[in-house]
CSV table of C-alpha atoms in Angstrom, one decimal:
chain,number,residue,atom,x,y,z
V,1,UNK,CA,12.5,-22.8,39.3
V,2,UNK,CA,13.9,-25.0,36.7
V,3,UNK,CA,17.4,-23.8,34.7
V,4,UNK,CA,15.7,-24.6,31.4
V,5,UNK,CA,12.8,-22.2,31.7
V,6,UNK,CA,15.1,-19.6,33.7
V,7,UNK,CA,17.5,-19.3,30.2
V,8,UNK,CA,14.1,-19.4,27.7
V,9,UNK,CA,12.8,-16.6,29.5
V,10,UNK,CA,16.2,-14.8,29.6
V,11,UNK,CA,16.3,-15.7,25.9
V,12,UNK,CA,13.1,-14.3,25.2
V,13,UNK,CA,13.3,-11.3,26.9
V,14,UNK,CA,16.6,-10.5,24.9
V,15,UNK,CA,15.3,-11.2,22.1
V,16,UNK,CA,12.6,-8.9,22.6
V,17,UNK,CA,14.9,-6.3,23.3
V,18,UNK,CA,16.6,-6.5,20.2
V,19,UNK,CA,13.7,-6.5,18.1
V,20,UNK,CA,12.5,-3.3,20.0
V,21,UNK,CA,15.8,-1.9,19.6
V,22,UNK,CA,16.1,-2.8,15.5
V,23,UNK,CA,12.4,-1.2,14.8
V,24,UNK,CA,14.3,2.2,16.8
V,25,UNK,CA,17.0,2.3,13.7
V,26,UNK,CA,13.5,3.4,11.3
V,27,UNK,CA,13.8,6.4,9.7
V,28,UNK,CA,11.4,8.7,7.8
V,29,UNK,CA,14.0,9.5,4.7
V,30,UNK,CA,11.8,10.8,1.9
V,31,UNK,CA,8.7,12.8,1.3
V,32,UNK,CA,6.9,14.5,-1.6
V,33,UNK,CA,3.9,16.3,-0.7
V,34,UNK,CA,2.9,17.2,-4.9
V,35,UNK,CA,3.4,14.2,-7.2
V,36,UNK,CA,2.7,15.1,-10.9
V,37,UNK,CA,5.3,13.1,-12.8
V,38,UNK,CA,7.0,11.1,-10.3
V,39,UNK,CA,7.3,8.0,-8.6
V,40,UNK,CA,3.6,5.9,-8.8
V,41,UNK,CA,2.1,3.3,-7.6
V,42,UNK,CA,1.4,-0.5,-8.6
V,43,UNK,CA,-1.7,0.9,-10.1
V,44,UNK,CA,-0.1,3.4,-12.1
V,45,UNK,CA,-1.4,6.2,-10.1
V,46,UNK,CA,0.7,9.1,-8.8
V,47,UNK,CA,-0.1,10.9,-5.3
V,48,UNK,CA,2.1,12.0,-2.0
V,49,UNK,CA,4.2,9.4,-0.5
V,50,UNK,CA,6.8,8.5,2.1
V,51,UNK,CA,9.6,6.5,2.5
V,52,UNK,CA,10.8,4.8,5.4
V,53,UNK,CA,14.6,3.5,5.8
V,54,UNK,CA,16.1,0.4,7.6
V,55,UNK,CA,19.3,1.5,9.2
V,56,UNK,CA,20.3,-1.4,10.8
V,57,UNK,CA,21.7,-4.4,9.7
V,58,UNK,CA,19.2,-6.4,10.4
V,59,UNK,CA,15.5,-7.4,9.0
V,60,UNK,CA,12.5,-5.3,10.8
V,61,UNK,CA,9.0,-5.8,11.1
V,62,UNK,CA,7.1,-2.7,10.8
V,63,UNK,CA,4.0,-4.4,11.3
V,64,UNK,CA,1.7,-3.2,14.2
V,65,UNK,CA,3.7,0.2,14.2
V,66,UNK,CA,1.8,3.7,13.5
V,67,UNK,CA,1.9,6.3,11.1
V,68,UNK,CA,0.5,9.4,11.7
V,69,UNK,CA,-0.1,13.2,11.5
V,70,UNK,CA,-1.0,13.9,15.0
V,71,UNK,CA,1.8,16.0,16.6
V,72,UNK,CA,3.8,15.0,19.3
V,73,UNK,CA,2.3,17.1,21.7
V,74,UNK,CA,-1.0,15.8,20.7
V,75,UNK,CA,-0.3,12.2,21.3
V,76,UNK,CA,1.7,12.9,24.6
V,77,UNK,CA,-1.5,15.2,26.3
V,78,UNK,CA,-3.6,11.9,24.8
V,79,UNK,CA,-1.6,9.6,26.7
V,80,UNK,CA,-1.4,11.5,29.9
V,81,UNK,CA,-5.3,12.0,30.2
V,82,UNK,CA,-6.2,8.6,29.0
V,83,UNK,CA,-3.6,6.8,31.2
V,84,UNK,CA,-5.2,8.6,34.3
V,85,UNK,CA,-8.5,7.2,33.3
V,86,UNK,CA,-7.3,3.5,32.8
V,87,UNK,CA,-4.9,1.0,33.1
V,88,UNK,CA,-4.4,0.7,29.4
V,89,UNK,CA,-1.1,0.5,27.9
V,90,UNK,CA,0.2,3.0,25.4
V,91,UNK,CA,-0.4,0.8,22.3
V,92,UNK,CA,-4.1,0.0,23.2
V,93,UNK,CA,-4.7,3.8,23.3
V,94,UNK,CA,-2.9,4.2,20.0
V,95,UNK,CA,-4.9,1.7,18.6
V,96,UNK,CA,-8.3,2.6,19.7
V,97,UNK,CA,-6.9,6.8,18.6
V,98,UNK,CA,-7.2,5.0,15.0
V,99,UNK,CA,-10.3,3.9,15.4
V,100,UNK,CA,-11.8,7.2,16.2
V,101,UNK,CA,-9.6,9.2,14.1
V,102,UNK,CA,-8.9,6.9,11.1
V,103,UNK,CA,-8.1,9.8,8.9
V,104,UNK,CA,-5.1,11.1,10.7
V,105,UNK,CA,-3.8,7.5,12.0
V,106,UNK,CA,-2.7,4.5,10.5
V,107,UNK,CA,-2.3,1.1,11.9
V,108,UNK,CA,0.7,-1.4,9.3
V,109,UNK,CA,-1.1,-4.1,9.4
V,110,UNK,CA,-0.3,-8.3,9.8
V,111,UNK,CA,0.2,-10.9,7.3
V,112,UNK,CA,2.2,-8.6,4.1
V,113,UNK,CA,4.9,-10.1,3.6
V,114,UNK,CA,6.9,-6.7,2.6
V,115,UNK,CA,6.2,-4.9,5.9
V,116,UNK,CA,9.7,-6.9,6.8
V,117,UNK,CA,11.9,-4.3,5.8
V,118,UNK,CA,15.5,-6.3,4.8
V,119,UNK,CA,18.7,-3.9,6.3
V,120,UNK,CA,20.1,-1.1,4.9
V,121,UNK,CA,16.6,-0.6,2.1
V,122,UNK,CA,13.8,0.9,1.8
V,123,UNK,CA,9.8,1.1,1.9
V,124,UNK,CA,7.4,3.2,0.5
V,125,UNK,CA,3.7,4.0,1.6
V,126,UNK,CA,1.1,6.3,-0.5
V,127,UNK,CA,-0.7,9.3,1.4
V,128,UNK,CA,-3.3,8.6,-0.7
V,129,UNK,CA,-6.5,8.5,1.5
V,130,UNK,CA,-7.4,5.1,0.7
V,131,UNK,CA,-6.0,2.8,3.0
V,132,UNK,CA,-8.7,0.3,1.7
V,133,UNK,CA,-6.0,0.2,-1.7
V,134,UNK,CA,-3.4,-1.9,0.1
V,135,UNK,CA,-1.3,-2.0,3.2
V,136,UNK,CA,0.8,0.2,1.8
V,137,UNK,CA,-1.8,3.2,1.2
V,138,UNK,CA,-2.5,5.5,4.0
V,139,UNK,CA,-5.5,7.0,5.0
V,140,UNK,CA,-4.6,10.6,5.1
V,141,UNK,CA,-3.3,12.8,2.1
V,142,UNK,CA,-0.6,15.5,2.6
V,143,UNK,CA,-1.7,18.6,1.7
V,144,UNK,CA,0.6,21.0,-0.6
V,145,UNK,CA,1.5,24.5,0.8
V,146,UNK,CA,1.0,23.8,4.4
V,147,UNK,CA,3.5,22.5,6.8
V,148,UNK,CA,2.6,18.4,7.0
V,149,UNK,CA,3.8,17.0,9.9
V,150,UNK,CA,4.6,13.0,10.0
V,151,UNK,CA,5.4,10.5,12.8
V,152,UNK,CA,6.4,7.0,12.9
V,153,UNK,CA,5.8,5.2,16.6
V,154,UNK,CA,6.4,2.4,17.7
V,155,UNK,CA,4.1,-1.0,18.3
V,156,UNK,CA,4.3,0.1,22.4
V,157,UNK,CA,3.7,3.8,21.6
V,158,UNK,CA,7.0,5.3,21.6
V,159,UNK,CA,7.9,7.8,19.2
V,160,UNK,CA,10.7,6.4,16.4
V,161,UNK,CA,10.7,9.3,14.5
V,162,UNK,CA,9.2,12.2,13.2
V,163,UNK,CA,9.9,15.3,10.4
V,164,UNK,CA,7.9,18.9,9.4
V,165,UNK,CA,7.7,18.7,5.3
V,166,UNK,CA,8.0,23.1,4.8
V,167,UNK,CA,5.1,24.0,3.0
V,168,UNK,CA,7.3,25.7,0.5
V,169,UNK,CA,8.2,22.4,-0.9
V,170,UNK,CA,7.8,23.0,-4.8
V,171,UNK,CA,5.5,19.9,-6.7
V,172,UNK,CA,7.4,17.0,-7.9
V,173,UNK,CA,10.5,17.9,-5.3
V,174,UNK,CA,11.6,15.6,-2.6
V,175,UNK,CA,11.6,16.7,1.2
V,176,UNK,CA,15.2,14.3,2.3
V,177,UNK,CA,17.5,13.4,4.1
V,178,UNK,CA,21.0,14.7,3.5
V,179,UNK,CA,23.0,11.3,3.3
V,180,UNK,CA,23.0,7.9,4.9
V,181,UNK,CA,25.4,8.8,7.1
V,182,UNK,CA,23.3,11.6,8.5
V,183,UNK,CA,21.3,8.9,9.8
V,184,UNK,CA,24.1,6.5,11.2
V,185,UNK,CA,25.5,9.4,13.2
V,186,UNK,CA,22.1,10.7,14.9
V,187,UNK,CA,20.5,7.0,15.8
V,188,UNK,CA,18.9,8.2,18.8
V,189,UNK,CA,17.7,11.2,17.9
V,190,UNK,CA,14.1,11.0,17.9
V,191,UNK,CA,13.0,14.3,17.0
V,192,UNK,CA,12.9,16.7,13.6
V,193,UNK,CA,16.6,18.5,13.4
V,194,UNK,CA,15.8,20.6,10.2
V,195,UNK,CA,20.0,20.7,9.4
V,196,UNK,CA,20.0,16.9,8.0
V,197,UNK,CA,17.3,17.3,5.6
V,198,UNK,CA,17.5,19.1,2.3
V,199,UNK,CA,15.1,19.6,-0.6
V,200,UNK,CA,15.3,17.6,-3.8
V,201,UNK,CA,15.0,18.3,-7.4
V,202,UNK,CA,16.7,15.7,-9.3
V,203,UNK,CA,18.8,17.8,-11.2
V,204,UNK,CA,22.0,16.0,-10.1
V,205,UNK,CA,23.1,12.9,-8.5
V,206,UNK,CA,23.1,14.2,-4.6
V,207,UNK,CA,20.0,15.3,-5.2
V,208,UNK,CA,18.4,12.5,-7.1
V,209,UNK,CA,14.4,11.6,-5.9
V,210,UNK,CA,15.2,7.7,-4.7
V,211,UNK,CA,11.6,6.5,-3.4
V,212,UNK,CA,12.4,2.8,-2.3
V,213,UNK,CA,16.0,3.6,-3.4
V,214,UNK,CA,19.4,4.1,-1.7
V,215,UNK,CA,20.5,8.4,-1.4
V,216,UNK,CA,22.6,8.3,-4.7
V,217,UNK,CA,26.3,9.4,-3.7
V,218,UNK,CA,29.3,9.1,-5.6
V,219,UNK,CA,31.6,8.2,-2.6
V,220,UNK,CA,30.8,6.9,0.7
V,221,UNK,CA,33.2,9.3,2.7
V,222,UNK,CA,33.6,7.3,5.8
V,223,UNK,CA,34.5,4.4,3.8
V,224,UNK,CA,36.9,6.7,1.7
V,225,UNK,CA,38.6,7.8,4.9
V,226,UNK,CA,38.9,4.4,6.5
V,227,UNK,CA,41.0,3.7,3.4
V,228,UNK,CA,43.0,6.1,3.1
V,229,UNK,CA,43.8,5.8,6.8
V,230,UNK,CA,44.5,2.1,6.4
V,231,UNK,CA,45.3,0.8,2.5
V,232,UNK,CA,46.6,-2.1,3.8
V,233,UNK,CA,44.0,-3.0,5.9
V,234,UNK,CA,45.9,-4.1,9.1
V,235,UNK,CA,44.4,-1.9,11.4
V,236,UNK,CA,40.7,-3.7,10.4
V,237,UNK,CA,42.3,-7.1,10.7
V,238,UNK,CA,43.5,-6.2,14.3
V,239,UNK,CA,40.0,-4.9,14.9
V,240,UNK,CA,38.2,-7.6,13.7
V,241,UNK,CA,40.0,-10.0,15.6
V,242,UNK,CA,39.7,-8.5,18.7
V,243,UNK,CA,36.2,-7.7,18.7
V,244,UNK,CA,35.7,-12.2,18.1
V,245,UNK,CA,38.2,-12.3,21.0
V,246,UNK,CA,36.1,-9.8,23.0
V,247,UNK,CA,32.7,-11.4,22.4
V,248,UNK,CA,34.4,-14.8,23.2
V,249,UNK,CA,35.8,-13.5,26.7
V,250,UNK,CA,31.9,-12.0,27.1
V,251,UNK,CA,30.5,-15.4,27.0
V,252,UNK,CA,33.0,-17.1,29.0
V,253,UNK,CA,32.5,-14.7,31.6
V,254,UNK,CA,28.6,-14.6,31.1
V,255,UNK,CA,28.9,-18.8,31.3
V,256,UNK,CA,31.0,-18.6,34.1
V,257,UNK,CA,28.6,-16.4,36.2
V,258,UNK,CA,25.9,-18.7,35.6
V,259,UNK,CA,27.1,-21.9,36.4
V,260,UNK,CA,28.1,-20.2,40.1
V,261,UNK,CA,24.1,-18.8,40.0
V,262,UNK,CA,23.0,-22.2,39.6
V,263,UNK,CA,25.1,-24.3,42.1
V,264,UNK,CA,23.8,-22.3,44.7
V,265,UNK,CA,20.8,-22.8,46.6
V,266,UNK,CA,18.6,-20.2,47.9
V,267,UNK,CA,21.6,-17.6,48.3
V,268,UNK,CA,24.1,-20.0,49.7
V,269,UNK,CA,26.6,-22.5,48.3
V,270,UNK,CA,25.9,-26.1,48.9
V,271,UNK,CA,28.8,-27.8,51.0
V,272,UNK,CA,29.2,-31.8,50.0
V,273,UNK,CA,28.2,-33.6,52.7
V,274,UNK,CA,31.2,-35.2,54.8
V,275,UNK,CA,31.9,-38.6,54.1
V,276,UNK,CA,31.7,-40.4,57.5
V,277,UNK,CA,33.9,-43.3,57.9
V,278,UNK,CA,32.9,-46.5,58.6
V,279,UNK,CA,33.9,-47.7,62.5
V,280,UNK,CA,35.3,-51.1,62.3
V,281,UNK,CA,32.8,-53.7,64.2
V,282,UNK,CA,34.5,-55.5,66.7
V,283,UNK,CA,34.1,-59.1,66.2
V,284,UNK,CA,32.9,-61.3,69.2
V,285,UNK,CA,33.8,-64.9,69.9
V,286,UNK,CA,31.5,-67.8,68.8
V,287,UNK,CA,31.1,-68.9,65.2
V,288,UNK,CA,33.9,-67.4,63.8
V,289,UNK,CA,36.4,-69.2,66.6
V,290,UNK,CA,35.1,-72.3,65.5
V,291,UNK,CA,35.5,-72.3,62.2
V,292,UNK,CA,39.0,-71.0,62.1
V,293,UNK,CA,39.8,-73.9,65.0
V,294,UNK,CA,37.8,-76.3,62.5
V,295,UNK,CA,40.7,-74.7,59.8
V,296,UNK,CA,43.1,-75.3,61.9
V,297,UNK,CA,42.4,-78.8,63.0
V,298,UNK,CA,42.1,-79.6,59.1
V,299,UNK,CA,45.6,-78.4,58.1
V,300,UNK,CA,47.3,-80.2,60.9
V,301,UNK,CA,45.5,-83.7,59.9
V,302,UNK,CA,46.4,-83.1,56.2
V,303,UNK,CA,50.3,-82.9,57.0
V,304,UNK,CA,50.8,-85.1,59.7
V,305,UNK,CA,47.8,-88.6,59.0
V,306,UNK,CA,51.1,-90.7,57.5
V,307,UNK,CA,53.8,-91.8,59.5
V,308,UNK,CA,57.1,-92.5,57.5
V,309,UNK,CA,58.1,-95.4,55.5
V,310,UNK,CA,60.7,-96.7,54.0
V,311,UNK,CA,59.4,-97.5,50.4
V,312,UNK,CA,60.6,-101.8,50.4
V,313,UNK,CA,58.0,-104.1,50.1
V,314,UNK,CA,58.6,-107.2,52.5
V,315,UNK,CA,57.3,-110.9,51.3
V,316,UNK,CA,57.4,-113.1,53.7
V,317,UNK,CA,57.5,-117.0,52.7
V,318,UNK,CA,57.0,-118.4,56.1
V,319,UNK,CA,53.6,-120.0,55.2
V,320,UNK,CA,53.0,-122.2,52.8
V,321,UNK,CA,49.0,-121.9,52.9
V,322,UNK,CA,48.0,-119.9,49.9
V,323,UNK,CA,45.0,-117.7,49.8
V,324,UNK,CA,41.9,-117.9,47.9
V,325,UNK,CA,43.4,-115.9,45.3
V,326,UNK,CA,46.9,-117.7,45.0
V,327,UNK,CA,45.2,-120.9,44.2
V,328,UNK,CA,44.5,-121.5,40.4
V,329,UNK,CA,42.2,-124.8,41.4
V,330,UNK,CA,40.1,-122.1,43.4
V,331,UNK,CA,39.5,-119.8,40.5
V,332,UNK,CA,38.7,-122.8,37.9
V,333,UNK,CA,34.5,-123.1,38.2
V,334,UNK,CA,33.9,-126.8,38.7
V,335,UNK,CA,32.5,-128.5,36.1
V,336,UNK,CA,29.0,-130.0,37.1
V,337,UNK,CA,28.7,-133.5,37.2
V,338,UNK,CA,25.8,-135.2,35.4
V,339,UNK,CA,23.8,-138.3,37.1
V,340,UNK,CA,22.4,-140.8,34.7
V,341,UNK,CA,19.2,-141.8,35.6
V,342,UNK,CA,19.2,-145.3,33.8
């Protein structure tokens, strides 16, 4: 299979991963069952609502996920007999649950643009029963003096979270959350723990009603302590630093590993192929003899085709007959002679 497609699927599937993972930091952090003069919607009218927190530090989609008032036990015995009849996954079910029982479930729907819940805030829907109002209006109500139970899954059917309003929640009170760091410290918990939530009446700052608001505290104590522990800030400087110097030694050793998964071929690791050395080819006689003789042959003519001599020229006078050439009457032309023919 080819490297590139190997490493998009690996990137794919991790980043899958951590989107499931983010949408597990939602939180149910506010209810109020019996609104009279409290928070309302864009349309100026007042009715039950609920919030839902971002913990994490990152954006979430809450698109696709369900809100409903089914207990668990109801959607787990719904699962187990409807997943014995089909193939179907857990989502599928979820989603055709809503469209038999539209009053109790509700499917966040596509395409809003505020359904991506920005870290560390807050969004609000309205139990209002119409669900026609807006993406942000449920189809159920919550009903005041009974225990209303609410639960947030997931878009593959796994339960995020989940909490039991008491049905002795006075009008225009707040069901809660104790703090923000209630929530950071019990991550995966999944199910209702009655100790982190309180009731709310407004009457002082930890117990303000924040719909679509941060928990109003004076102090963060973790921070607080952190300080005190460390005014100079040395100790987070250390930490910092070795947590870029850990994540770099991660992806060196993560790079590392894959470059030795890829060299190798079906399981094994290539060898280079020996380098085979070239046997020398014996010449034979023939044309090459020849030519070098001809070489030969050629040098030997080159030095040796003078004999010596002694550099004097030698005139000898002896004859008196001179040549052609050292005879000036033989280099005159003639003159012609002209016949009269009178």
């Amino acid at each position: 299979m080819n490297k590139k497609i190997i490493l998009t699927l690996i990137a794919v599937v991790a980043a899958m991963t951590a989107m499931a993972q983010g949408r597990l930091d939602l939180r149910i952090n506010e209810v109020m069952v019996q609104n009279d003069s409290n928070y309302v919607d864009a349309d100026g009218h007042r009715s039950a609502w609920i919030e839902i927190f971002n913990a994490s530090h990152s954006t979430n989609a809450i698109e696709k996920m369900f809100i409903t008032t089914f207990k668990q036990d109801y959607i787990q015995n719904y699962f187990k007999v409807e997943e014995s009849k089909s193939n179907k996954k857990r989502n599928q079910l979820l989603n055709e649950l809503a469209e038999k029982e539209g009053d109790k479930i509700y499917v966040i729907p596509r395409g809003d643009v505020d359904t991506k819940v920005k870290p560390r805030t807050h969004v609000v829907f309205f139990a209002d029963g119409e669900d026609a109002a807006g993406t942000f209006h449920l189809p159920f109500k919550l009903e005041a003096g009974k225990d209303n139970y609410i639960a947030l899954y997931d878009v593959n059917g796994d339960l995020v979270d989940e909490v039991i309003v008491p049905a002795n929640l006075p009008a225009d009170q707040s069901f809660a959350r104790t703090s923000e760091d209630a929530i950071d410290l019990h991550k995966d918990s999944r199910s209702f723990d009655k100790a982190e939530w309180q009731m709310r009446n407004g009457s002082s700052e930890e117990l303000a009603i924040t719909p679509a608001k941060f928990n109003a505290r004076p102090v963060n104590e973790n921070i607080q302590k952190f300080k005190d522990g460390d005014p100079s800030g040395i100790m987070l400087t250390i930490m910092s630093m070795g947590v870029v110097f850990l994540a770099l030694l991660l992806l060196y050793i993560l790079f590392k590993l894959f470059g030795i998964a890829f060299s190798s071929k079906d399981g094994k690791k290539e060898e280079p192929a020996a380098v085979k050395e070239e046997e020398p080819v014996a010449q034979e006689g023939g044309e090459a003899d020849e030519a070098i003789a001809a070489i030969c042959m050629a040098l030997y003519q080159h030095f040796n085709s003078h004999d010596e001599e002694s550099g004097v020229i030698t005139i000898d006078h002896s004859h008196e007959a001179h040549s052609s050439w050292g005879s000036k009457g033989n280099l005159l032309l003639r003159v012609p002679k002209h016949h009269d023919n009178h």
